[in-house]
Short mmCIF file of C-alpha atoms in Angstrom, two decimals:
data_model
loop_
_atom_site.label_atom_id
_atom_site.label_comp_id
_atom_site.label_asym_id
_atom_site.label_seq_id
_atom_site.Cartn_x
_atom_site.Cartn_y
_atom_site.Cartn_z
CA MET A 1 127.09 192.82 134.88
CA LEU A 2 127.81 189.24 135.92
CA LYS A 3 131.41 188.94 137.14
CA PRO A 4 133.70 186.42 138.91
CA ASP A 5 133.55 186.43 142.71
CA MET A 6 137.23 187.32 143.11
CA ILE A 7 139.94 188.88 140.96
CA VAL A 8 143.46 188.32 142.27
CA SER A 9 146.95 189.01 140.95
CA PRO A 10 148.90 186.04 139.53
CA ASN A 11 151.52 186.14 142.29
CA LYS A 12 148.81 185.79 144.94
CA LEU A 13 146.66 183.21 143.16
CA LYS A 14 148.06 180.01 144.65
CA ALA A 15 148.17 181.42 148.18
CA THR A 16 144.56 182.57 147.79
CA ILE A 17 143.39 179.15 146.60
CA LYS A 18 145.36 177.41 149.34
CA LYS A 19 143.74 179.63 151.95
CA LEU A 20 140.28 178.97 150.51
CA LYS A 21 140.92 175.25 150.71
CA GLU A 22 142.47 175.10 154.16
CA LYS A 23 140.66 177.91 155.99
CA GLU A 24 137.29 178.09 154.25
CA HIS A 25 137.13 174.43 153.19
CA PHE A 26 136.71 174.83 149.45
CA SER A 27 137.74 171.23 148.97
CA LEU A 28 136.37 170.61 145.47
CA LEU A 29 138.09 172.10 142.42
CA LEU A 30 135.41 171.98 139.74
CA ASP A 31 137.24 173.38 136.74
CA ILE A 32 140.00 175.59 135.34
CA THR A 33 139.75 177.46 132.08
CA ALA A 34 141.16 180.49 130.30
CA ILE A 35 139.73 183.44 128.38
CA ASP A 36 141.42 185.02 125.37
CA TYR A 37 140.33 188.68 125.23
CA LEU A 38 142.01 189.37 121.87
CA HIS A 39 138.74 190.30 120.14
CA TYR A 40 136.80 191.45 123.19
CA ALA A 41 135.25 194.90 122.77
CA GLN A 42 136.09 196.14 126.27
CA LYS A 43 139.80 196.51 126.98
CA GLN A 44 141.08 194.15 129.72
CA GLU A 45 144.19 194.12 131.92
CA SER A 46 145.86 191.62 129.59
CA ARG A 47 144.99 189.31 126.72
CA PHE A 48 144.66 186.11 128.77
CA ALA A 49 142.90 185.43 132.05
CA LEU A 50 142.48 182.23 134.04
CA ILE A 51 139.28 181.14 135.77
CA TYR A 52 139.24 178.74 138.73
CA ILE A 53 135.90 177.36 139.96
CA LEU A 54 135.75 175.93 143.50
CA ARG A 55 133.00 174.48 145.68
CA ASN A 56 133.06 174.23 149.47
CA GLU A 57 132.79 171.03 151.54
CA SER A 58 129.07 171.50 152.20
CA PHE A 59 128.67 171.84 148.40
CA GLU A 60 126.35 174.82 148.89
CA LYS A 61 128.70 177.59 147.81
CA THR A 62 130.61 178.02 144.56
CA ILE A 63 133.32 180.61 144.03
CA THR A 64 134.94 181.72 140.78
CA ILE A 65 138.42 183.23 140.90
CA LYS A 66 139.93 185.19 138.04
CA THR A 67 143.51 186.23 137.43
CA PHE A 68 145.01 188.10 134.49
CA LEU A 69 148.28 186.68 133.17
CA ASP A 70 151.44 188.43 132.04
CA ASP A 71 151.22 188.23 128.25
CA ALA A 72 155.01 187.98 128.03
CA THR A 73 155.26 184.76 130.05
CA LEU A 74 151.72 183.26 130.14
CA SER A 75 152.75 181.30 133.22
CA ILE A 76 151.27 180.59 136.64
CA PRO A 77 152.22 178.15 139.43
CA THR A 78 150.50 174.78 139.33
CA ILE A 79 147.99 173.76 142.00
CA THR A 80 148.33 170.01 141.36
CA ASP A 81 149.80 169.75 144.85
CA LEU A 82 146.49 171.08 146.24
CA TYR A 83 143.95 169.25 144.08
CA PHE A 84 144.34 166.02 142.11
CA SER A 85 141.76 167.31 139.60
CA ALA A 86 144.11 170.17 138.68
CA ASP A 87 146.25 167.68 136.72
CA TRP A 88 143.93 167.29 133.73
CA ALA A 89 142.33 170.72 134.24
CA GLU A 90 145.70 172.44 133.78
CA ARG A 91 146.69 170.13 130.93
CA GLU A 92 143.52 171.04 129.04
CA THR A 93 144.11 174.77 129.56
CA PHE A 94 147.70 174.38 128.36
CA ASP A 95 146.54 172.36 125.35
CA GLN A 96 143.76 174.75 124.30
CA TYR A 97 145.32 178.11 125.21
CA GLY A 98 149.07 177.59 125.70
CA ILE A 99 149.12 178.64 129.36
CA ILE A 100 152.20 177.34 131.21
CA PHE A 101 151.60 175.89 134.68
CA GLU A 102 154.96 175.99 136.44
CA GLY A 103 155.74 172.82 138.35
CA HIS A 104 153.08 170.67 136.70
CA PRO A 105 154.38 167.07 136.71
CA ASN A 106 153.17 166.20 133.21
CA LEU A 107 152.27 169.32 131.23
CA LYS A 108 151.36 167.94 127.80
CA ARG A 109 148.36 167.91 125.49
CA VAL A 110 145.28 165.99 126.53
CA LEU A 111 142.46 166.67 124.03
CA ASN A 112 144.47 167.47 120.90
CA HIS A 113 146.99 164.99 119.50
CA HIS A 114 150.73 165.16 120.08
CA GLU A 115 151.46 166.39 116.51
CA PHE A 116 149.05 169.30 116.84
CA GLU A 117 150.55 172.76 116.38
CA GLY A 118 149.14 175.85 118.05
CA HIS A 119 146.34 176.29 120.56
CA PRO A 120 142.84 176.06 119.06
CA LEU A 121 140.84 178.11 121.56
CA ARG A 122 142.96 181.18 121.00
CA LYS A 123 140.98 183.75 119.05
CA ASP A 124 143.59 183.95 116.29
CA TYR A 125 143.41 180.22 115.57
CA ALA A 126 141.28 179.59 112.46
CA ILE A 127 138.36 177.22 113.04
CA THR A 128 138.83 175.84 109.51
CA LYS A 129 142.42 174.77 110.13
CA ARG A 130 142.63 170.99 110.19
CA GLN A 131 145.50 168.97 111.62
CA ILE A 132 145.56 165.20 111.25
CA CYS A 133 147.58 162.91 113.50
CA LYS A 134 149.72 160.52 111.46
CA VAL A 135 151.81 158.75 114.11
CA THR A 136 150.62 157.07 117.30
CA GLU A 137 152.19 158.39 120.48
CA PRO A 138 154.00 155.58 122.38
CA LEU A 139 153.24 157.18 125.81
CA MET A 140 156.52 155.92 127.26
CA ASP A 141 157.35 159.54 128.11
CA GLU A 142 154.63 159.20 130.78
CA MET A 143 155.01 155.52 131.65
CA THR A 144 158.77 155.51 132.31
CA PRO A 145 158.80 158.28 134.98
CA LEU A 146 155.60 156.87 136.48
CA LEU A 147 157.21 153.47 136.99
CA ALA A 148 160.41 155.10 138.25
CA SER A 149 158.37 156.95 140.88
CA LYS A 150 157.09 153.55 142.04
CA GLY A 151 160.62 152.20 142.51
CA TYR A 152 161.13 150.29 139.25
CA ASP A 153 164.65 150.50 137.80
CA ALA A 154 165.35 150.18 134.06
CA GLN A 155 165.84 146.40 134.18
CA GLU A 156 162.65 145.84 136.16
CA GLN A 157 160.72 148.02 133.74
CA ASP A 158 161.95 145.89 130.82
CA GLU A 159 160.56 142.80 132.54
CA LEU A 160 157.02 144.20 132.71
CA MET A 161 154.45 143.55 129.99
CA TYR A 162 152.97 146.62 128.29
CA ILE A 163 149.53 146.48 126.67
CA ASN A 164 146.96 148.87 125.27
CA ILE A 165 143.30 148.60 126.25
CA GLY A 166 141.60 150.68 123.57
CA PRO A 167 140.99 152.99 121.84
CA SER A 168 139.19 150.49 119.59
CA HIS A 169 138.60 147.72 122.11
CA PRO A 170 134.98 146.86 123.03
CA ALA A 171 135.85 146.85 126.72
CA SER A 172 137.02 150.48 126.60
CA HIS A 173 133.40 151.71 126.26
CA GLY A 174 134.39 154.47 123.90
CA THR A 175 137.50 155.86 122.31
CA ILE A 176 139.74 155.61 125.38
CA ARG A 177 143.30 154.30 125.33
CA ASN A 178 144.67 152.91 128.58
CA PHE A 179 148.34 152.01 128.31
CA MET A 180 149.12 149.59 131.12
CA ALA A 181 152.25 148.03 132.62
CA LEU A 182 151.46 144.53 133.91
CA GLU A 183 153.21 142.22 136.31
CA GLY A 184 151.39 138.99 135.56
CA GLU A 185 147.75 140.14 135.47
CA THR A 186 148.28 142.91 138.02
CA ILE A 187 148.31 146.51 136.80
CA LYS A 188 151.38 148.26 138.16
CA ALA A 189 150.95 151.51 136.25
CA CYS A 190 148.39 153.00 133.88
CA VAL A 191 148.45 156.00 131.55
CA THR A 192 145.21 157.23 129.96
CA GLU A 193 145.06 158.91 126.56
CA ILE A 194 141.90 160.60 125.27
CA GLY A 195 141.00 163.04 122.50
CA TYR A 196 140.06 160.52 119.81
CA LEU A 197 136.53 161.95 119.69
CA HIS A 198 137.48 165.58 120.32
CA ARG A 199 135.61 167.72 117.78
CA GLY A 200 136.03 171.21 119.16
CA PHE A 201 132.72 171.75 120.97
CA GLU A 202 133.88 174.95 122.65
CA LYS A 203 135.40 176.37 119.45
CA SER A 204 132.18 175.66 117.55
CA CYS A 205 130.17 177.48 120.22
CA GLU A 206 132.13 180.67 119.56
CA ASN A 207 130.89 180.65 115.95
CA HIS A 208 127.19 179.97 116.46
CA THR A 209 124.28 181.74 118.12
CA TYR A 210 123.11 180.65 121.56
CA SER A 211 120.17 178.70 120.10
CA GLN A 212 122.29 177.00 117.43
CA ILE A 213 124.49 175.51 120.16
CA ILE A 214 121.66 173.41 121.64
CA PRO A 215 122.06 170.52 119.13
CA TYR A 216 125.79 170.45 119.90
CA THR A 217 125.04 169.83 123.58
CA ASP A 218 123.10 166.70 122.54
CA ARG A 219 126.38 165.20 121.41
CA LEU A 220 128.08 165.54 124.79
CA ASN A 221 126.59 162.75 126.92
CA TYR A 222 124.45 161.24 124.18
CA CYS A 223 123.07 158.64 126.62
CA SER A 224 121.07 161.42 128.29
CA ALA A 225 121.09 164.19 125.70
CA ILE A 226 118.22 166.23 127.14
CA LEU A 227 120.06 166.68 130.46
CA ASN A 228 122.79 168.46 128.46
CA ASN A 229 120.16 170.66 126.77
CA ILE A 230 118.74 171.55 130.18
CA GLY A 231 122.10 172.39 131.73
CA TYR A 232 123.11 174.68 128.89
CA CYS A 233 119.76 176.47 128.53
CA LYS A 234 119.50 176.96 132.30
CA THR A 235 122.86 178.78 132.30
CA VAL A 236 121.86 181.08 129.43
CA GLU A 237 118.46 181.77 131.02
CA GLU A 238 120.09 182.76 134.31
CA MET A 239 122.40 185.13 132.45
CA LEU A 240 119.33 186.64 130.78
CA GLY A 241 117.61 186.95 134.16
CA ILE A 242 114.50 185.09 133.05
CA ASP A 243 112.47 182.55 134.99
CA ILE A 244 110.87 179.92 132.76
CA THR A 245 107.24 178.95 133.34
CA ASP A 246 106.32 176.36 135.96
CA ARG A 247 104.97 174.07 133.28
CA ALA A 248 108.30 174.18 131.44
CA LYS A 249 110.13 173.45 134.70
CA PHE A 250 107.99 170.41 135.46
CA ILE A 251 108.34 169.07 131.93
CA ARG A 252 112.11 169.53 132.08
CA VAL A 253 112.13 167.57 135.33
CA ILE A 254 110.04 164.77 133.82
CA ILE A 255 112.09 164.43 130.65
CA GLY A 256 115.35 165.00 132.51
CA GLU A 257 114.65 162.21 135.00
CA LEU A 258 113.59 159.92 132.16
CA SER A 259 116.94 160.68 130.53
CA ARG A 260 118.72 159.88 133.82
CA ILE A 261 116.98 156.49 133.89
CA ILE A 262 118.08 155.79 130.30
CA ASP A 263 121.65 156.80 131.16
CA HIS A 264 121.80 154.45 134.16
CA ILE A 265 120.24 151.63 132.12
CA VAL A 266 122.98 151.91 129.50
CA CYS A 267 125.72 151.97 132.14
CA ASN A 268 124.46 149.05 134.23
CA ALA A 269 123.47 146.91 131.24
CA ALA A 270 126.89 147.32 129.60
CA ASN A 271 128.61 146.75 132.94
CA MET A 272 126.85 143.43 133.45
CA VAL A 273 127.72 142.33 129.93
CA ASP A 274 131.38 142.94 130.82
CA LEU A 275 130.79 140.68 133.82
CA GLY A 276 129.40 137.97 131.57
CA GLY A 277 125.72 138.50 132.31
CA LEU A 278 124.02 139.07 128.95
CA THR A 279 120.56 138.17 130.30
CA ASN A 280 120.65 141.19 132.62
CA PHE A 281 121.32 143.36 129.60
CA TRP A 282 118.08 142.33 127.87
CA PHE A 283 116.03 142.55 131.07
CA ILE A 284 116.68 146.27 131.54
CA PHE A 285 117.50 147.34 127.97
CA SER A 286 114.00 146.62 126.68
CA ALA A 287 112.68 149.38 128.97
CA ARG A 288 115.16 151.80 127.42
CA ASP A 289 113.68 151.08 124.00
CA LYS A 290 110.20 151.97 125.30
CA ALA A 291 111.60 155.23 126.70
CA TYR A 292 113.10 156.09 123.32
CA ASP A 293 109.70 155.51 121.71
CA VAL A 294 108.24 158.16 124.04
CA LEU A 295 111.07 160.61 123.32
CA SER A 296 110.63 160.04 119.60
CA LYS A 297 106.91 160.87 119.81
CA LEU A 298 107.62 163.96 121.91
CA THR A 299 110.73 165.40 120.27
CA GLY A 300 110.98 163.74 116.86
CA ALA A 301 114.27 162.02 117.72
CA ARG A 302 115.26 159.00 119.77
CA LEU A 303 118.85 159.77 120.79
CA THR A 304 119.83 163.41 120.20
CA ASN A 305 116.63 165.27 120.92
CA SER A 306 117.42 169.04 120.97
CA TYR A 307 114.21 169.42 122.98
CA THR A 308 114.80 172.47 125.16
CA ARG A 309 114.92 176.08 124.00
CA VAL A 310 116.30 179.14 125.72
CA GLY A 311 113.20 180.32 127.54
CA GLY A 312 111.26 177.06 127.41
CA LEU A 313 110.74 173.99 125.25
CA ALA A 314 110.32 173.08 121.59
CA TYR A 315 106.99 171.27 122.08
CA ASP A 316 104.37 170.73 124.74
CA LEU A 317 103.48 167.21 125.89
CA TYR A 318 101.32 165.24 123.48
CA ASP A 319 97.94 163.68 124.33
CA ASN A 320 98.21 160.49 126.42
CA PHE A 321 101.80 161.29 127.36
CA ALA A 322 101.07 160.43 131.01
CA GLU A 323 99.86 156.95 130.04
CA ASP A 324 102.91 156.33 127.86
CA ILE A 325 105.37 157.47 130.52
CA GLU A 326 103.68 155.28 133.14
CA GLU A 327 104.08 152.29 130.83
CA VAL A 328 107.80 153.07 130.56
CA LEU A 329 108.19 153.36 134.34
CA VAL A 330 106.43 150.03 134.91
CA ALA A 331 108.79 148.42 132.38
CA VAL A 332 111.80 150.02 134.08
CA GLU A 333 110.74 148.76 137.51
CA LYS A 334 110.12 145.25 136.17
CA GLY A 335 113.51 145.26 134.44
CA ILE A 336 115.23 146.30 137.68
CA VAL A 337 113.51 143.53 139.64
CA ASP A 338 114.36 140.92 137.00
CA ALA A 339 117.99 142.01 136.71
CA LEU A 340 118.49 142.13 140.48
CA SER A 341 116.99 138.65 140.82
CA LEU A 342 120.02 137.35 138.93
CA ILE A 343 122.76 139.28 140.73
CA GLU A 344 121.56 140.46 144.15
CA HIS A 345 122.47 137.17 145.87
CA ASN A 346 124.88 135.89 143.25
CA ARG A 347 128.22 134.83 144.76
CA ILE A 348 130.12 135.30 141.48
CA PHE A 349 128.72 138.80 141.02
CA HIS A 350 129.65 139.76 144.58
CA ASP A 351 133.19 138.41 144.23
CA ARG A 352 133.71 140.29 140.97
CA THR A 353 132.35 143.66 142.15
CA GLN A 354 132.93 144.02 145.90
CA ASP A 355 136.23 145.61 146.97
CA VAL A 356 137.01 146.23 143.29
CA GLY A 357 137.72 149.68 141.86
CA VAL A 358 137.41 151.34 145.26
CA ILE A 359 137.19 155.15 145.34
CA THR A 360 137.62 156.71 148.77
CA LYS A 361 135.71 159.83 149.82
CA GLU A 362 138.86 161.92 150.15
CA PHE A 363 140.29 160.93 146.77
CA ALA A 364 136.95 161.38 145.01
CA ILE A 365 136.66 164.98 146.21
CA SER A 366 140.29 165.80 145.44
CA ALA A 367 139.89 164.33 141.95
CA GLY A 368 136.76 166.38 141.21
CA ILE A 369 134.57 163.28 140.93
CA THR A 370 130.84 164.03 141.24
CA GLY A 371 127.51 162.29 140.64
CA VAL A 372 126.90 158.61 141.30
CA ASN A 373 130.63 157.87 141.49
CA LEU A 374 130.94 160.29 144.41
CA ARG A 375 127.71 159.27 146.15
CA ALA A 376 128.69 155.59 145.90
CA ALA A 377 131.72 156.51 147.99
CA GLY A 378 129.36 157.79 150.70
CA VAL A 379 129.49 161.53 149.96
CA ASN A 380 126.05 163.14 150.13
CA TYR A 381 126.21 165.56 147.20
CA ASP A 382 123.38 165.91 144.72
CA ILE A 383 122.79 169.35 143.19
CA ARG A 384 119.04 168.64 143.08
CA LYS A 385 119.09 168.61 146.91
CA VAL A 386 121.95 170.97 147.79
CA ASN A 387 121.17 173.73 145.28
CA PRO A 388 117.69 172.79 144.03
CA TYR A 389 116.31 174.15 140.78
CA TYR A 390 113.01 173.60 138.95
CA HIS A 391 111.17 172.96 142.25
CA TYR A 392 113.26 169.88 143.10
CA GLU A 393 112.94 170.90 146.76
CA SER A 394 109.22 170.12 146.54
CA PHE A 395 109.69 166.54 145.29
CA ASP A 396 109.91 163.62 147.68
CA PHE A 397 112.97 161.55 146.75
CA ASP A 398 116.06 160.16 148.45
CA VAL A 399 119.73 160.75 147.70
CA VAL A 400 121.19 157.27 147.19
CA LEU A 401 124.50 156.65 148.97
CA GLY A 402 126.98 153.81 148.98
CA SER A 403 129.37 152.92 151.76
CA HIS A 404 132.51 151.53 150.13
CA GLY A 405 132.86 153.23 146.76
CA ASP A 406 133.46 150.02 144.80
CA VAL A 407 131.96 148.62 141.59
CA TYR A 408 129.18 146.94 143.57
CA ASP A 409 128.11 150.22 145.20
CA ARG A 410 128.14 152.09 141.90
CA ILE A 411 125.93 149.49 140.21
CA MET A 412 123.48 149.30 143.10
CA CYS A 413 123.32 153.09 143.48
CA LYS A 414 122.34 153.42 139.82
CA PHE A 415 119.58 150.82 140.20
CA GLU A 416 118.14 152.68 143.20
CA GLU A 417 118.53 156.09 141.53
CA MET A 418 116.38 154.79 138.67
CA ARG A 419 113.66 154.04 141.21
CA GLN A 420 114.03 157.50 142.75
CA SER A 421 113.77 159.11 139.30
CA SER A 422 110.56 157.15 138.74
CA ARG A 423 109.20 158.61 141.99
CA ILE A 424 110.04 162.13 140.85
CA ILE A 425 108.43 161.63 137.43
CA ARG A 426 105.17 160.34 138.91
CA GLN A 427 104.97 163.30 141.32
CA ALA A 428 105.68 165.75 138.50
CA ILE A 429 103.03 164.19 136.26
CA LYS A 430 100.49 164.30 139.08
CA ASN A 431 101.18 167.97 139.89
CA LEU A 432 101.90 169.20 136.36
CA PRO A 433 100.65 172.81 136.09
CA GLY A 434 98.92 174.24 133.07
CA GLY A 435 99.88 177.33 131.13
CA PRO A 436 102.42 178.10 128.42
CA ILE A 437 105.71 176.24 127.94
CA ASN A 438 107.65 179.33 126.86
CA VAL A 439 108.20 182.73 128.45
CA ASP A 440 106.52 185.75 126.91
CA ALA A 441 109.66 187.39 125.58
CA PRO A 442 109.79 188.28 121.86
CA SER A 443 113.52 189.00 122.12
CA ILE A 444 114.14 185.38 123.17
CA ILE A 445 111.35 183.14 121.85
CA LEU A 446 110.63 182.66 118.16
CA PRO A 447 107.18 183.93 117.13
CA THR A 448 104.43 181.49 116.19
CA LYS A 449 104.13 180.55 112.52
CA PRO A 450 100.84 182.46 112.03
CA ASN A 451 102.65 185.58 113.26
CA VAL A 452 105.60 184.95 110.95
CA TYR A 453 103.39 184.43 107.92
CA GLY A 454 100.69 186.94 108.88
CA ASN A 455 102.45 190.19 109.84
CA ILE A 456 105.70 192.00 109.17
CA GLU A 457 106.64 192.35 112.85
CA GLY A 458 106.56 188.56 113.34
CA LEU A 459 108.59 188.02 110.18
CA MET A 460 111.23 190.54 111.25
CA ASN A 461 111.42 189.04 114.73
CA GLN A 462 111.92 185.54 113.26
CA PHE A 463 114.62 186.84 110.92
CA LYS A 464 116.57 188.71 113.61
CA LEU A 465 116.43 185.87 116.16
CA THR A 466 117.52 183.33 113.56
CA PHE A 467 120.39 185.32 112.07
CA GLU A 468 121.52 187.54 114.96
CA GLY A 469 120.61 185.26 117.84
CA ILE A 470 119.52 186.04 121.40
CA HIS A 471 121.49 188.96 122.80
CA VAL A 472 122.74 187.91 126.23
CA PRO A 473 123.91 190.72 128.54
CA GLU A 474 127.66 191.16 128.82
CA GLY A 475 129.21 189.17 131.65
CA GLU A 476 130.70 185.87 132.84
CA TYR A 477 128.72 183.19 134.62
CA TYR A 478 128.93 179.58 135.85
CA SER A 479 125.92 177.36 136.47
CA ALA A 480 125.54 173.62 136.96
CA THR A 481 122.92 170.88 137.00
CA GLU A 482 122.89 167.26 138.18
CA ALA A 483 123.43 165.35 134.94
CA GLY A 484 123.63 161.59 134.44
CA ASN A 485 127.31 161.44 135.38
CA GLY A 486 127.42 164.24 137.96
CA GLU A 487 127.93 167.99 137.95
CA LEU A 488 127.54 169.28 134.41
CA GLY A 489 128.61 172.91 134.40
CA PHE A 490 128.81 175.68 131.81
CA TYR A 491 130.98 178.78 132.16
CA ILE A 492 129.80 181.29 129.58
CA VAL A 493 131.36 184.63 128.67
CA SER A 494 129.07 187.03 126.80
CA ASP A 495 130.14 190.22 125.05
CA GLY A 496 126.52 191.32 124.62
CA SER A 497 126.10 189.94 121.10
CA GLY A 498 124.00 187.02 119.88
CA THR A 499 127.03 184.71 119.80
CA PRO A 500 128.82 183.65 123.01
CA TYR A 501 132.37 184.94 123.32
CA LYS A 502 133.28 181.75 125.13
CA VAL A 503 131.53 178.57 126.32
CA LYS A 504 133.35 176.18 128.64
CA CYS A 505 131.70 172.87 129.43
CA ARG A 506 132.62 171.16 132.71
CA PRO A 507 131.98 167.49 131.79
CA PRO A 508 131.68 165.24 134.87
CA SER A 509 133.19 162.15 133.25
CA TYR A 510 136.32 164.10 132.23
CA TYR A 511 137.48 164.37 135.82
CA ALA A 512 136.35 160.84 136.69
CA LEU A 513 138.43 159.50 133.81
CA GLY A 514 141.38 161.61 134.90
CA ALA A 515 141.33 159.64 138.16
CA TYR A 516 140.78 156.22 136.57
CA ALA A 517 144.46 155.31 136.15
CA ARG A 518 145.08 155.84 139.87
CA ILE A 519 141.97 153.83 140.81
CA VAL A 520 142.92 150.68 138.88
CA GLU A 521 146.57 150.54 139.90
CA ASN A 522 147.48 147.33 141.75
CA GLY A 523 144.22 145.75 140.63
CA MET A 524 143.66 142.93 138.16
CA LEU A 525 143.35 143.55 134.43
CA ALA A 526 139.87 141.98 134.34
CA ASP A 527 138.80 144.26 137.20
CA ALA A 528 139.95 147.35 135.29
CA VAL A 529 137.38 146.58 132.60
CA ILE A 530 134.41 146.43 134.96
CA THR A 531 135.70 149.42 136.93
CA MET A 532 135.70 151.46 133.74
CA ALA A 533 132.17 150.33 132.88
CA SER A 534 130.88 151.16 136.37
CA MET A 535 132.20 154.74 136.17
CA ASN A 536 130.28 155.38 132.93
CA PHE A 537 132.80 157.27 130.80
CA ILE A 538 131.06 158.81 127.78
CA ALA A 539 133.52 159.76 125.03
CA GLY A 540 131.30 162.49 123.59
CA GLU A 541 131.24 164.14 127.00
CA PHE A 542 134.88 164.02 128.13
CA ASP A 543 136.33 164.57 124.64
CA ARG A 544 133.81 167.22 123.56
#
């Protein structure tokens, strides 16, 4: 049975994590979550357990630590003094499960609104219970102590100007509210509020079969929906112990890299609009439309594709797919050249993006930032290289790194990553193997329609898979892929039935957004807008 790497007592948890960080260099806290064992078939030490997921400084090793809590207190010491990313990770666990993190500097809700009662991921919370927020939270309970910590007395705080950027402002790139204290046009303090698009992804997963969850993953990072499909299905397949066919792997690589290109196009195009460069937007956005035409022909949908299946894919490639994808790549490369011709040597662009929104290597790792935002800071971490899957080790491509971690580096890294994704796609098309796209496993893959309509065994198999779902062996497991925004992870708990007992998504932009307020402090208001755009916060992903 799949289990966590370590189980420690609550009174030894913090010391254990501190030792792992300082002695064994587990410098990246990926996620924290809880498990409510109220309805679990096998009796556990207590009702609630906490899961901590860490990665070491070489990024090659991941460790999961589990601790069972005292049901009478449901408390544990905070680790916000060890990892910056623990701030929002612990707040989410408190919000969803009611776990108390002793010593946390700001233990309040983060996904659910301030009028919400109860903790929705507890097993005794009804999924049909609706709670509507009627009053906006002023956020001064966070702003006042934040300013006080920076040396502002009450009179000085009254002299500052307080404004909201979002949640319904075009520059917020989604339903994000940034409450800022300004001195002139300089941001002296910032508090971020999210949750406006929270729709209970994890709670919904507990009430659907493994296959029924796939369309929900589309709605996470909807700019690269198939990468979410891939990450989720890969986790379930590893729990099942199955290895998908080589053809399915290559097709997932092709469509996944196409989705990465689309994701970077959206981010860079929107970023340059915020800078005042609408022409750049049209130069690279037209290629995105061609890519959506290909996805529509292949999957039947342009945006939310639901293309992967546990054990393979929904459809094989259509005739002339290679020609269509090459046309898209040519359009992408032309769009990149055209867009760069306007900004690469543009003094205004350089002044607006260089030394703006700087993220240092050390802070990025402490904050749990991954993906392009981390690589732009000069940290060489790409899961496709460090922990390759789907034969990524056999593809010739470069990990794109920045040197300064500013808006300029993030934009330029995305442009170059689009070129690298094009390289990968062309290699995969050239070496695409034949064979089936799905594994030969009747307990996982739906039977063909002739079998369903032609014999009773096929009909029964279809019925059981549809209504009972795929039975995943009992256990707990974390797996991750390199998504458009960074490390997209899924921690799944199975009780052996066709419905997951728990699904926890580790969304990369959640932790990047948790660090945003610190990044923009002491910068200009106009710079905060382009910093936000360059970090590519997707509301469907961080809010879930």
